[in-house]
PDB file of C-alpha atoms in Angstrom:
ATOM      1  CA  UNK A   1     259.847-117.936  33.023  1.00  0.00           C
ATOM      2  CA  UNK A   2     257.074-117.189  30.589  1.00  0.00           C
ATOM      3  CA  UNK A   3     257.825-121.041  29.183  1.00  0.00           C
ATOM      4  CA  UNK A   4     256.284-121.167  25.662  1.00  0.00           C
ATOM      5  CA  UNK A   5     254.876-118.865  24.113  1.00  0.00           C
ATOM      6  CA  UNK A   6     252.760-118.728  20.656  1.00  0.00           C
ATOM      7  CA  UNK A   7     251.333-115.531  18.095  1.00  0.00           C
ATOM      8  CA  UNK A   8     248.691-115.018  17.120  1.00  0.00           C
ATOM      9  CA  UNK A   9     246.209-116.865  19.588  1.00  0.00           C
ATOM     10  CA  UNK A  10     243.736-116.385  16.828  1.00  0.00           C
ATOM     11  CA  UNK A  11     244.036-116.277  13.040  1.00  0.00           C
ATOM     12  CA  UNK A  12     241.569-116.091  10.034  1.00  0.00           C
ATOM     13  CA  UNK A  13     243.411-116.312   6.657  1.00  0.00           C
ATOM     14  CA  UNK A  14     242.246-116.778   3.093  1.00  0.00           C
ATOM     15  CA  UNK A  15     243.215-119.574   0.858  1.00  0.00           C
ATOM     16  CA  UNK A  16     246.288-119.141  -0.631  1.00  0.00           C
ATOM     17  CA  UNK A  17     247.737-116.637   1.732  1.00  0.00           C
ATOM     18  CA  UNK A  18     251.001-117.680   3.385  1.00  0.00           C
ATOM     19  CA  UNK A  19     252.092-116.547   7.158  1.00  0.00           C
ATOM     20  CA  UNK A  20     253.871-117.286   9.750  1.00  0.00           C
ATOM     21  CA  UNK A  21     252.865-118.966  13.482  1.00  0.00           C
ATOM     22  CA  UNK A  22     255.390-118.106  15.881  1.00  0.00           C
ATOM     23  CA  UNK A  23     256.724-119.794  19.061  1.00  0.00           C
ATOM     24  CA  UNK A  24     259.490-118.670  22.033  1.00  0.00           C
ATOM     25  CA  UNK A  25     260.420-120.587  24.719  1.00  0.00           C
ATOM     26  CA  UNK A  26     262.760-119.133  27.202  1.00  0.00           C
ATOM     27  CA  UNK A  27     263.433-122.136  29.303  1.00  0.00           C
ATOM     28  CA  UNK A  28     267.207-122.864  27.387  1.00  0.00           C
ATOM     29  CA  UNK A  29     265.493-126.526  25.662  1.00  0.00           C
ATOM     30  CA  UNK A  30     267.060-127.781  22.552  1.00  0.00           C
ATOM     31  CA  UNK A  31     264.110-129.695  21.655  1.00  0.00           C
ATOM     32  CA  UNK A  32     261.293-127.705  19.720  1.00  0.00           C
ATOM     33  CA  UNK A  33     257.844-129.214  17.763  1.00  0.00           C
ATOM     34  CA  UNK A  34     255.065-128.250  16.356  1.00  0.00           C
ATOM     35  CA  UNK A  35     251.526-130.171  16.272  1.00  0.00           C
ATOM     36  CA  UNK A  36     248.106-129.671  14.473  1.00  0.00           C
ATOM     37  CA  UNK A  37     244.757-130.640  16.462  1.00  0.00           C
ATOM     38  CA  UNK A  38     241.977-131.508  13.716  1.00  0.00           C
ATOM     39  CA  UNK A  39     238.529-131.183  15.857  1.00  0.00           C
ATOM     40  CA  UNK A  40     237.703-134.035  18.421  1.00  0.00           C
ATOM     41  CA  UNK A  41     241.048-135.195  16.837  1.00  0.00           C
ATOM     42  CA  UNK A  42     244.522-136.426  18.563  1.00  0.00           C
ATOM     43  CA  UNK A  43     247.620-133.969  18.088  1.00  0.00           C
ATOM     44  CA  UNK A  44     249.671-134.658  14.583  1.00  0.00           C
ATOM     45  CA  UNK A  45     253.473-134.078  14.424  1.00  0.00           C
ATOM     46  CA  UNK A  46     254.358-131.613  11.976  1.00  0.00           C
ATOM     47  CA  UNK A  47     257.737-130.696  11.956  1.00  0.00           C
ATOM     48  CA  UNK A  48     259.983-130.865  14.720  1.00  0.00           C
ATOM     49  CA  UNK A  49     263.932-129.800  15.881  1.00  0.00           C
ATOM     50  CA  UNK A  50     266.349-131.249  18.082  1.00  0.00           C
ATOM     51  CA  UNK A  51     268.457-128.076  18.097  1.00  0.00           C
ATOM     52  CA  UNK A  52     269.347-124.832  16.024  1.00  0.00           C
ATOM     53  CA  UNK A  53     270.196-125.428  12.940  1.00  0.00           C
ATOM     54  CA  UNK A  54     268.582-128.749  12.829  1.00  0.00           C
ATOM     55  CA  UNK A  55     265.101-129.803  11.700  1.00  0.00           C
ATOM     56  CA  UNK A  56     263.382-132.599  10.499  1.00  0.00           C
ATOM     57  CA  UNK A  57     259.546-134.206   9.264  1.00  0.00           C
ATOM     58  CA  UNK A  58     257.065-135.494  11.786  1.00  0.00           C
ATOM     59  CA  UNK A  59     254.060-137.304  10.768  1.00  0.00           C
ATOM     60  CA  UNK A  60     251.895-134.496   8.580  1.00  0.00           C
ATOM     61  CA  UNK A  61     254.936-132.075   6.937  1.00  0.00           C
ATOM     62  CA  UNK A  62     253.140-131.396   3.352  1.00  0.00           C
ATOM     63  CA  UNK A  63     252.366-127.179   2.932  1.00  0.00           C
ATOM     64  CA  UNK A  64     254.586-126.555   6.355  1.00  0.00           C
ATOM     65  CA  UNK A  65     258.213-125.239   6.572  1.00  0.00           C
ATOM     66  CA  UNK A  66     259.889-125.036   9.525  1.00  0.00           C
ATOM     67  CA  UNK A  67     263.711-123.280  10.421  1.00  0.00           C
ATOM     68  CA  UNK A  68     265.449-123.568  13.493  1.00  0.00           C
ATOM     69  CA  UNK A  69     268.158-119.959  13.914  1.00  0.00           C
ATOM     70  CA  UNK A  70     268.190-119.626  17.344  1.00  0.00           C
ATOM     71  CA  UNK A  71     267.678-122.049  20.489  1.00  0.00           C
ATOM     72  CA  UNK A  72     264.396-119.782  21.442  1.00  0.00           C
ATOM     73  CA  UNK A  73     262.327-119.769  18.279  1.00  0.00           C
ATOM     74  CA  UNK A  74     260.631-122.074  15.808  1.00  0.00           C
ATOM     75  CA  UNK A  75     258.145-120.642  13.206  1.00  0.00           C
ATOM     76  CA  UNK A  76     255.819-122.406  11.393  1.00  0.00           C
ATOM     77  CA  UNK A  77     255.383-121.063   8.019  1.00  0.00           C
ATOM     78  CA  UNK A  78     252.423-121.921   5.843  1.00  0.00           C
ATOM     79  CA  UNK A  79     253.668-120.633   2.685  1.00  0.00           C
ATOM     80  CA  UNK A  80     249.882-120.648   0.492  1.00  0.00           C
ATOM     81  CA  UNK A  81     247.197-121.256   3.260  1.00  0.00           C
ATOM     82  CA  UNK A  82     244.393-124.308   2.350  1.00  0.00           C
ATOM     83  CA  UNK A  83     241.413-124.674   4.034  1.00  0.00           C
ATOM     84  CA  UNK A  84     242.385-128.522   4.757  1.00  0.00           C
ATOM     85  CA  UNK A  85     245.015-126.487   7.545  1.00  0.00           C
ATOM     86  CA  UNK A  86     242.273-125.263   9.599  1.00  0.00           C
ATOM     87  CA  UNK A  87     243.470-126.497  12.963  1.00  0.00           C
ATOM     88  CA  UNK A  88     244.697-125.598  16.339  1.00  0.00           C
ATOM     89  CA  UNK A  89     248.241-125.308  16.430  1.00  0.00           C
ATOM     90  CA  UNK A  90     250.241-126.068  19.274  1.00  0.00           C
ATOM     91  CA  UNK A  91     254.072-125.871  19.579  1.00  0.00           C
ATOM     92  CA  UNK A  92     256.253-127.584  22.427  1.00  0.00           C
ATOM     93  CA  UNK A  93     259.695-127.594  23.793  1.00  0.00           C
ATOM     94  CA  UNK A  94     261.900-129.737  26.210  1.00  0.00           C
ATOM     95  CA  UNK A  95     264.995-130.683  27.491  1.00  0.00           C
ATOM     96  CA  UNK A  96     267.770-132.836  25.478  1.00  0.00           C
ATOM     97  CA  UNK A  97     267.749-135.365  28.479  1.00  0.00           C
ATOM     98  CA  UNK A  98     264.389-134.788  29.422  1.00  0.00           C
ATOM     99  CA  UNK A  99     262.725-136.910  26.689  1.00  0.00           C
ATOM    100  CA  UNK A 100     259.317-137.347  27.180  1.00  0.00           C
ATOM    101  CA  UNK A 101     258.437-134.633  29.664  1.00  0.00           C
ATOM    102  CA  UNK A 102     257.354-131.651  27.132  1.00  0.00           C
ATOM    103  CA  UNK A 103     256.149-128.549  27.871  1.00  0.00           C
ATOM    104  CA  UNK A 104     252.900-127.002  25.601  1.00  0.00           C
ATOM    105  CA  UNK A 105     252.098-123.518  24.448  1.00  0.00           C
ATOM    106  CA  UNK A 106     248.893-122.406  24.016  1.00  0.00           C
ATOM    107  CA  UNK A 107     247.493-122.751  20.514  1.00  0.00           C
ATOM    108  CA  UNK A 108     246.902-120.941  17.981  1.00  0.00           C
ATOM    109  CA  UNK A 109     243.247-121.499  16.218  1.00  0.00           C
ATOM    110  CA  UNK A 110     243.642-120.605  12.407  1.00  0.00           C
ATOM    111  CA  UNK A 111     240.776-120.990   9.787  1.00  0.00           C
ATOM    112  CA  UNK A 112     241.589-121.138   6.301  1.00  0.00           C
ATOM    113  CA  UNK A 113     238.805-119.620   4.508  1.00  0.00           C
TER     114      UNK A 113
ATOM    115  CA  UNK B   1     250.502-147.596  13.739  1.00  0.00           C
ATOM    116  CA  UNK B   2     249.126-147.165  16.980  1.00  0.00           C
ATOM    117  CA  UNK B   3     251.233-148.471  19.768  1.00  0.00           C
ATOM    118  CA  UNK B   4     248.950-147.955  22.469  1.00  0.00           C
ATOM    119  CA  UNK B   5     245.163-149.010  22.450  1.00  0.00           C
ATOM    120  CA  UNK B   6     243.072-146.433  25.141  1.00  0.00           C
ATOM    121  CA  UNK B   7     238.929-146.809  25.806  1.00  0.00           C
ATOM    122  CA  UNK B   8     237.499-143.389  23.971  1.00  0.00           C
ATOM    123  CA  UNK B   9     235.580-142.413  27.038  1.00  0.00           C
ATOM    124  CA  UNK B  10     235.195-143.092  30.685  1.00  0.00           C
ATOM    125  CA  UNK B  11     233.502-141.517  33.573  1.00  0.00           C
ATOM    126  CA  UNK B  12     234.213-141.410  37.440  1.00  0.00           C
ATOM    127  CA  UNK B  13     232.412-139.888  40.233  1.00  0.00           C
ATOM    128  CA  UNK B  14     233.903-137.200  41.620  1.00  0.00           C
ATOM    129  CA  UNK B  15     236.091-137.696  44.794  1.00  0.00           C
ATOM    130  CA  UNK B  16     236.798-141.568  43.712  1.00  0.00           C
ATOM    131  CA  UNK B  17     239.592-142.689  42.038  1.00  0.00           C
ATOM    132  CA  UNK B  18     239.997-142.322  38.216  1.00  0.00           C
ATOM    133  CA  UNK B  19     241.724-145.462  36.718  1.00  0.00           C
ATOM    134  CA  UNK B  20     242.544-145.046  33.113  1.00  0.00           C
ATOM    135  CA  UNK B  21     243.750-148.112  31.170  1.00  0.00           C
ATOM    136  CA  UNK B  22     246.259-148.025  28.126  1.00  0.00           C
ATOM    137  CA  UNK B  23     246.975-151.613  26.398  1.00  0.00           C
ATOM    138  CA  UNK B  24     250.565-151.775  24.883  1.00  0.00           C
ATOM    139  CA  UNK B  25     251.104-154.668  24.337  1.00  0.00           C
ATOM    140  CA  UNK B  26     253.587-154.421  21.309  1.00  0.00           C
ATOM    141  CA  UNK B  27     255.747-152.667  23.516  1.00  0.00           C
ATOM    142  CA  UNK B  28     259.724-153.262  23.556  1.00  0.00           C
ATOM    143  CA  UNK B  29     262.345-153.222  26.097  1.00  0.00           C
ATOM    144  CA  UNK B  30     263.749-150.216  26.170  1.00  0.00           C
ATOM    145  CA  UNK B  31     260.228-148.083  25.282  1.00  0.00           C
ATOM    146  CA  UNK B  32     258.715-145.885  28.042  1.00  0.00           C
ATOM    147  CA  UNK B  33     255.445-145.450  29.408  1.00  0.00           C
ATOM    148  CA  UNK B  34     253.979-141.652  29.433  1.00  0.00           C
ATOM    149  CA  UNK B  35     250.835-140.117  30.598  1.00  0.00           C
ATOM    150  CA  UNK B  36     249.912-136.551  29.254  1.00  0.00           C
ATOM    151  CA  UNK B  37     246.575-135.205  29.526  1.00  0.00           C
ATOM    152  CA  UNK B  38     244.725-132.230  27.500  1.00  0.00           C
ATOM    153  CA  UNK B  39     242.283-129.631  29.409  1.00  0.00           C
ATOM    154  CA  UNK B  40     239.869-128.451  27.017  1.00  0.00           C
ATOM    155  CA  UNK B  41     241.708-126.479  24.299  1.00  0.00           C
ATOM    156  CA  UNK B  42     244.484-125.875  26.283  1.00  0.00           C
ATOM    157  CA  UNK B  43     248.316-127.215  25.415  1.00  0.00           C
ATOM    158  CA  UNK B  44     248.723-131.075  26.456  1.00  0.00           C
ATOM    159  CA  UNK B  45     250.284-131.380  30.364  1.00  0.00           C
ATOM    160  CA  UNK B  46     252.840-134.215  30.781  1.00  0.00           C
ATOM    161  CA  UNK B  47     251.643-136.321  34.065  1.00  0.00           C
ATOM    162  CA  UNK B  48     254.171-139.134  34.876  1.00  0.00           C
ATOM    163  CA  UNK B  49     256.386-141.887  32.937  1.00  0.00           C
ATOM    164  CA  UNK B  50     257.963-145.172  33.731  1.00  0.00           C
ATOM    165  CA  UNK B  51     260.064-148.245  32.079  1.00  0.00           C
ATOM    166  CA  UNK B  52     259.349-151.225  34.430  1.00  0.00           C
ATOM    167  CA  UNK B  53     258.612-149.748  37.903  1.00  0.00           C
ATOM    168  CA  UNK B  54     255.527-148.514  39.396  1.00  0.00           C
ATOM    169  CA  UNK B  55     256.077-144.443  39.896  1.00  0.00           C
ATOM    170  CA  UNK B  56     254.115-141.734  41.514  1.00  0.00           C
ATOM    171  CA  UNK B  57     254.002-137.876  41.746  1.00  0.00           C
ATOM    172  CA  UNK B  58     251.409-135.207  43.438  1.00  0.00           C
ATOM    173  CA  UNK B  59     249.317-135.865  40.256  1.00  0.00           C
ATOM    174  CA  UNK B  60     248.835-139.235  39.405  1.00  0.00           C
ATOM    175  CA  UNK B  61     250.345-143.299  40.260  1.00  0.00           C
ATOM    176  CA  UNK B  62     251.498-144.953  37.259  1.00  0.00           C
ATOM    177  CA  UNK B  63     250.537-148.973  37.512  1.00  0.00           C
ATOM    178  CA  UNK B  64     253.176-151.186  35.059  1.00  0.00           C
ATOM    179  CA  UNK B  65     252.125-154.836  34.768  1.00  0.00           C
ATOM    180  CA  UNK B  66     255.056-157.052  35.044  1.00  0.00           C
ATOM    181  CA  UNK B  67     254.856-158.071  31.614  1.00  0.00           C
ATOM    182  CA  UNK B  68     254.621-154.182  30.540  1.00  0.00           C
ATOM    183  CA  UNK B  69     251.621-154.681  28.101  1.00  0.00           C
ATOM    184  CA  UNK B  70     249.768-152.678  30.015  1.00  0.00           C
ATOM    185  CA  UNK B  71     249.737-150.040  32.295  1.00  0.00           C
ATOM    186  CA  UNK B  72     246.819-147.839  33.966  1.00  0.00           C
ATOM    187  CA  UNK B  73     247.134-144.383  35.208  1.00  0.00           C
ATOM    188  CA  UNK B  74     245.655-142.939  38.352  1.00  0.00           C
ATOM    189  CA  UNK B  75     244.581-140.054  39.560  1.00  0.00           C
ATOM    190  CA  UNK B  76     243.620-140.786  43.533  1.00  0.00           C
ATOM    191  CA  UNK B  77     240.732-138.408  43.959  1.00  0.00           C
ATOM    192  CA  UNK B  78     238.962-136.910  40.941  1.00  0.00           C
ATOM    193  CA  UNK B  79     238.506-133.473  40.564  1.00  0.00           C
ATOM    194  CA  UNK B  80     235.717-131.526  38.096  1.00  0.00           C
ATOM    195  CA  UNK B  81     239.160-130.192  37.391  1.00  0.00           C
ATOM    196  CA  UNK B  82     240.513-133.696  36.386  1.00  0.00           C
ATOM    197  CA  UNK B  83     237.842-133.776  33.438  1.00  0.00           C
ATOM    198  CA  UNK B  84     240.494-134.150  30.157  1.00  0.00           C
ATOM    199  CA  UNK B  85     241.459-136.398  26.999  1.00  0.00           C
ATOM    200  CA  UNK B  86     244.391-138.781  28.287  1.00  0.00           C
ATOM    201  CA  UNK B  87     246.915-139.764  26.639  1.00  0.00           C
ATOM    202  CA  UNK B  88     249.036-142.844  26.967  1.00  0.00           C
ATOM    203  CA  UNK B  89     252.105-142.822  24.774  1.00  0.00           C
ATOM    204  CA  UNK B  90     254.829-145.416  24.344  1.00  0.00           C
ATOM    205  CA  UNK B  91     258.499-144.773  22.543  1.00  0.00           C
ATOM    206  CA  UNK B  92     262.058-145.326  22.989  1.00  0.00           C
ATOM    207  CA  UNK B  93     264.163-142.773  25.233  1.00  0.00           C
ATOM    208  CA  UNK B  94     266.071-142.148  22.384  1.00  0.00           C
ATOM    209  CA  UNK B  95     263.007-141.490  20.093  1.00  0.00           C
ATOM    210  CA  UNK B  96     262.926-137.442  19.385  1.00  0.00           C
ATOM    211  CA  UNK B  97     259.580-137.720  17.943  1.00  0.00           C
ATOM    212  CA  UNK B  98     256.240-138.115  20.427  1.00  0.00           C
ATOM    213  CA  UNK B  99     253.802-139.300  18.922  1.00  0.00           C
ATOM    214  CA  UNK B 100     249.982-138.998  20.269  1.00  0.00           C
ATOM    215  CA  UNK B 101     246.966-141.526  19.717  1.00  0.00           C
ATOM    216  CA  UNK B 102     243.433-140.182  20.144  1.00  0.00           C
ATOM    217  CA  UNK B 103     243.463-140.947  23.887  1.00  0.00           C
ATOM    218  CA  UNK B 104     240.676-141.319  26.464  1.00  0.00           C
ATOM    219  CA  UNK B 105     237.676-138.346  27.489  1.00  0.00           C
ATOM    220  CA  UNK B 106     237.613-138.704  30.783  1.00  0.00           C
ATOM    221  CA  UNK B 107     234.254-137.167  32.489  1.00  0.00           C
ATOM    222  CA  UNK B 108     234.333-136.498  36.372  1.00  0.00           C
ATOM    223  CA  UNK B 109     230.950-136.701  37.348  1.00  0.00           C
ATOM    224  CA  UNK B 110     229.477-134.809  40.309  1.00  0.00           C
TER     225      UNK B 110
END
């Protein structure tokens, strides 16, 4: 299993661009998230899913939209980039009856000039 | 509002036992106890939970006071490799959100 998986590692966009973060997991969870990591900060909930076709608001949503097709993917779309999104982004996934015990991707660093 | 209170930093000489302390003393019946820790800028890695019992895995011991306002996590013998922001996090089993405080910087000294 590759477990989850995020694109780009590294990203440098300009304000008011949109894009889109990206994040597999091919372990069969239900349960997907997404956090930001502000510098020598804690992780902030985003936006998270507890299945496909079902999303909801974490903690931070504002300038982030989330949709949930498939059991494997959950994008993060920024749809006009601001430089207060600088952060690393890290998306998670787990099992319905696994509650607490989630599994991380990497990160992707984005700057928002 | 924070659930959990956590020291910002603590150090431990290497080969000694790290003891990290998380204050919850808000906690309710049915919320859970977890431990995840964060490598430098790598993805968060769960450790261990627990409700009322004391648990351990091949990472760590999980500590529960009887009372369940507190809890501290330990990792036996410290590693350079053990050196990490901790987090202690408290919610319901039911919960589908997990939420993270700001943790504690652990520094294994050699």
């Amino acid at each position: 299993n590759a477990g989850v998986t995020q694109t780009p590692k590294f990203q440098v966009l300009k304000t008011g661009q949109s894009m889109t973060l990206q994040c597999a997991q091919d372990m069969n969870h239900e349960y997907m998230s997404w956090y930001r990591q502000d510098p020598g900060m804690g992780l902030r909930l985003i936006h998270y899913s507890v299945g496909a076709g079902i999303t909801d608001q974490g903690e931070v949503p504002n300038g982030y939209n989330v949709s949930r097709s498939t059991t494997e993917d959950f994008p993060l779309r920024l749809l006009s980039a601001a430089p207060s999104q600088t952060s690393v982004y890290f998306c998670a996934s787990r099992l319905r009856d696994r509650r607490g015990e989630q599994f991380f991707g990497p990160g992707t660093r984005l700057t928002v000039l | 509002d924070a659930k959990t209170t956590q020291p910002p930093s603590m150090d431990c000489a290497e080969g000694r036992a790290a003891n990290l302390p998380c204050n919850h003393s808000t906690i309710s019946g049915n919320e859970y106890v977890y431990w995840y820790r964060q490598i430098h800028s790598q993805g968060p890695q769960y450790i261990i939970h627990g409700l009322k019992n004391n648990e351990t895995n091949e990472m760590a011991s999980l500590i529960i006071t009887e009372d369940r306002k507190s809890s501290t996590l330990i990792l036996p013998h410290a590693t350079l490799r053990d050196t990490a922001v901790y987090y202690c996090i408290v919610r319901e089993d039911r919960d589908d959100k997990i939420i993270f405080g700001k943790g504690t910087r652990l520094h294994i000294l050699p």
